[in-house]
Coordinates of N, CA and C in Angstrom, one line a residue:
X1 N -8.7 -4.8 12.2 CA -7.6 -3.9 12.3 C -6.9 -4.1 13.6
X2 N -5.6 -4.3 13.7 CA -4.9 -4.5 15.0 C -5.1 -3.3 15.9
X3 N -5.1 -3.6 17.1 CA -5.2 -2.5 18.2 C -4.0 -1.7 18.2
X4 N -4.1 -0.4 18.5 CA -3.0 0.5 18.6 C -2.6 0.6 20.1
X5 N -1.4 0.3 20.3 CA -0.9 0.2 21.7 C -0.2 1.6 22.0
X6 N -0.3 2.0 23.3 CA 0.3 3.2 23.7 C 1.8 3.0 23.8
X7 N 2.6 4.0 23.3 CA 4.1 3.8 23.2 C 4.7 3.9 24.6
X8 N 4.0 4.5 25.6 CA 4.7 4.8 26.8 C 4.5 3.8 27.9
X9 N 3.9 2.6 27.5 CA 3.6 1.6 28.5 C 3.8 0.2 27.8
X10 N 4.3 -0.8 28.6 CA 4.5 -2.1 28.0 C 3.2 -2.7 27.4
X11 N 3.4 -3.3 26.3 CA 2.2 -3.9 25.6 C 1.6 -5.0 26.4
X12 N 2.4 -5.8 27.1 CA 1.9 -6.9 27.9 C 1.0 -6.3 29.0
X13 N 1.4 -5.2 29.6 CA 0.6 -4.6 30.7 C -0.8 -4.0 30.1
X14 N -0.7 -3.4 28.9 CA -1.9 -2.9 28.3 C -2.8 -4.1 27.9
X15 N -2.3 -5.2 27.5 CA -3.0 -6.4 27.2 C -3.7 -7.0 28.4
X16 N -2.9 -7.0 29.5 CA -3.5 -7.5 30.8 C -4.6 -6.6 31.2
X17 N -4.5 -5.3 31.1 CA -5.5 -4.4 31.5 C -6.8 -4.6 30.6
X18 N -6.5 -4.8 29.3 CA -7.7 -5.0 28.4 C -8.4 -6.3 28.7
X19 N -7.7 -7.4 29.0 CA -8.3 -8.6 29.4 C -9.0 -8.5 30.7
X20 N -8.5 -7.7 31.6 CA -9.1 -7.5 32.9 C -10.4 -6.7 32.7
X21 N -10.4 -5.8 31.8 CA -11.7 -5.1 31.5 C -12.7 -6.0 30.8
X22 N -12.3 -6.9 30.0 CA -13.2 -7.9 29.4 C -13.7 -8.9 30.4
X23 N -13.0 -9.1 31.5 CA -13.5 -9.9 32.6 C -14.5 -9.1 33.3
X24 N -14.2 -7.9 33.6 CA -15.2 -7.0 34.3 C -16.5 -6.8 33.6
X25 N -16.4 -6.7 32.3 CA -17.7 -6.4 31.5 C -18.4 -7.7 31.2
X26 N -17.9 -8.8 31.6 CA -18.7 -10.1 31.4 C -18.4 -10.8 30.1
X27 N -17.4 -10.3 29.3 CA -17.0 -11.0 28.1 C -16.5 -12.4 28.5
X28 N -15.7 -12.4 29.6 CA -15.2 -13.6 30.2 C -15.7 -13.7 31.6
X29 N -16.9 -14.3 31.9 CA -17.5 -14.3 33.2 C -16.7 -15.3 34.1
X30 N -17.0 -15.2 35.4 CA -16.4 -16.1 36.4 C -16.6 -17.5 36.0
X31 N -15.5 -18.3 36.1 CA -15.5 -19.7 35.8 C -15.3 -20.0 34.3
X32 N -15.3 -19.0 33.5 CA -15.1 -19.3 32.1 C -13.6 -19.4 31.7
X33 N -13.3 -20.2 30.7 CA -11.9 -20.2 30.2 C -11.6 -19.0 29.3
X34 N -10.4 -18.6 29.4 CA -9.9 -17.6 28.4 C -9.5 -18.4 27.1
X35 N -9.5 -17.7 26.0 CA -9.1 -18.3 24.8 C -7.6 -18.8 24.9
X36 N -7.2 -19.7 24.1 CA -5.8 -20.2 24.1 C -4.9 -19.1 23.7
X37 N -3.6 -19.2 24.2 CA -2.6 -18.2 23.9 C -2.5 -17.8 22.4
X38 N -2.5 -18.8 21.6 CA -2.3 -18.5 20.1 C -3.5 -17.7 19.6
X39 N -4.7 -18.0 20.1 CA -5.8 -17.3 19.7 C -5.8 -15.8 20.1
X40 N -5.4 -15.6 21.4 CA -5.2 -14.2 21.9 C -4.1 -13.5 21.1
X41 N -3.0 -14.2 20.9 CA -1.9 -13.5 20.1 C -2.4 -13.1 18.7
X42 N -3.2 -13.9 18.1 CA -3.7 -13.6 16.8 C -4.7 -12.4 16.9
X43 N -5.6 -12.5 17.8 CA -6.7 -11.5 18.0 C -6.1 -10.1 18.3
X44 N -5.0 -10.1 19.1 CA -4.4 -8.8 19.5 C -3.2 -8.4 18.6
X45 N -2.8 -9.3 17.7 CA -1.7 -9.1 16.8 C -0.4 -8.8 17.6
X46 N -0.1 -9.7 18.6 CA 1.1 -9.7 19.4 C 1.7 -11.0 19.4
X47 N 2.9 -11.1 19.9 CA 3.6 -12.4 20.1 C 3.1 -13.2 21.2
X48 N 3.2 -14.5 21.2 CA 2.7 -15.3 22.3 C 3.4 -15.0 23.6
X49 N 4.7 -14.6 23.5 CA 5.4 -14.3 24.7 C 4.7 -13.0 25.4
X50 N 4.2 -12.1 24.6 CA 3.5 -11.0 25.1 C 2.2 -11.4 25.8
X51 N 1.5 -12.4 25.2 CA 0.3 -12.9 25.8 C 0.6 -13.7 27.1
X52 N 1.7 -14.5 27.1 CA 2.1 -15.2 28.3 C 2.4 -14.2 29.5
X53 N 3.1 -13.1 29.2 CA 3.4 -12.1 30.2 C 2.1 -11.5 30.7
X54 N 1.2 -11.2 29.8 CA -0.1 -10.6 30.3 C -0.9 -11.6 31.1
X55 N -0.9 -12.8 30.8 CA -1.6 -13.8 31.6 C -0.9 -14.0 32.9
X56 N 0.4 -13.9 33.0 CA 1.1 -14.0 34.2 C 0.7 -12.8 35.1
X57 N 0.5 -11.7 34.5 CA 0.1 -10.5 35.3 C -1.3 -10.7 35.9
X58 N -2.2 -11.3 35.1 CA -3.6 -11.6 35.5 C -3.5 -12.6 36.7
X59 N -2.6 -13.6 36.6 CA -2.5 -14.6 37.7 C -2.0 -13.8 38.9
X60 N -1.0 -12.9 38.8 CA -0.5 -12.1 39.9 C -1.6 -11.3 40.5
X61 N -2.5 -10.8 39.7 CA -3.7 -10.0 40.2 C -4.8 -10.9 40.8
X62 N -4.5 -12.2 40.7 CA -5.5 -13.3 41.2 C -6.8 -13.2 40.5
X63 N -6.8 -12.9 39.2 CA -8.0 -12.9 38.4 C -8.2 -14.2 37.6
X64 N -7.1 -14.8 37.3 CA -7.2 -16.1 36.6 C -6.4 -17.1 37.3
X65 N -6.7 -18.4 37.0 CA -5.9 -19.5 37.5 C -5.7 -20.5 36.3
X66 N -4.5 -21.1 36.3 CA -4.2 -22.1 35.3 C -4.7 -23.5 35.8
X67 N -5.6 -24.1 35.0 CA -6.1 -25.4 35.3 C -5.4 -26.5 34.6
X68 N -5.8 -27.7 34.9 CA -5.3 -28.9 34.1 C -5.5 -28.7 32.7
X69 N -4.5 -29.1 31.9 CA -4.5 -28.9 30.5 C -4.1 -27.5 30.0
X70 N -3.5 -26.8 31.0 CA -2.9 -25.5 30.7 C -4.0 -24.5 30.2
X71 N -5.2 -24.6 30.7 CA -6.3 -23.7 30.4 C -6.3 -22.6 31.5
X72 N -6.5 -21.4 31.1 CA -6.6 -20.3 32.1 C -8.1 -20.0 32.3
X73 N -8.6 -20.0 33.5 CA -10.0 -19.7 33.8 C -10.1 -18.5 34.7
X74 N -11.2 -17.8 34.5 CA -11.4 -16.6 35.4 C -11.9 -17.1 36.8
X75 N -11.2 -16.6 37.8 CA -11.6 -17.0 39.2 C -12.0 -15.8 40.1
X76 N -11.8 -14.6 39.6 CA -12.2 -13.4 40.4 C -12.5 -12.3 39.4
X77 N -13.4 -11.3 39.9 CA -13.7 -10.1 39.1 C -12.8 -9.0 39.6
X78 N -12.3 -8.2 38.6 CA -11.5 -7.1 39.0 C -12.3 -6.0 39.7
X79 N -11.7 -5.4 40.7 CA -12.3 -4.2 41.4 C -11.6 -3.0 40.9
X80 N -11.7 -1.9 41.6 CA -11.0 -0.7 41.2 C -9.5 -0.9 41.1
X81 N -8.9 -0.4 40.0 CA -7.5 -0.6 39.8 C -7.1 -1.9 39.2
X82 N -8.1 -2.7 38.8 CA -7.8 -4.0 38.2 C -7.5 -5.1 39.2
X83 N -7.7 -4.8 40.5 CA -7.5 -5.8 41.5 C -8.8 -6.6 41.8
X84 N -8.7 -7.8 42.3 CA -9.9 -8.6 42.6 C -10.8 -7.8 43.5
X85 N -12.1 -7.9 43.2 CA -13.2 -7.1 44.0 C -13.6 -7.8 45.2

């Protein structure tokens, strides 16, 4: 069943927060790659552009880095407020 998104906040920001939480809880540990954009889009039932915007937010928060081959890898753990710890 697709996730229900809050109507009062951008979906990409909610997705970024959810992925940040999954990094924090160890679903995606330090050094691990995130699933490809199309896989995340399918899992969350959103457009790839929404996923790209969420990933850009995680890069801005310095939680992920894009590596060769366009793979996104976890490089930091979020602290309070979703910022690197």
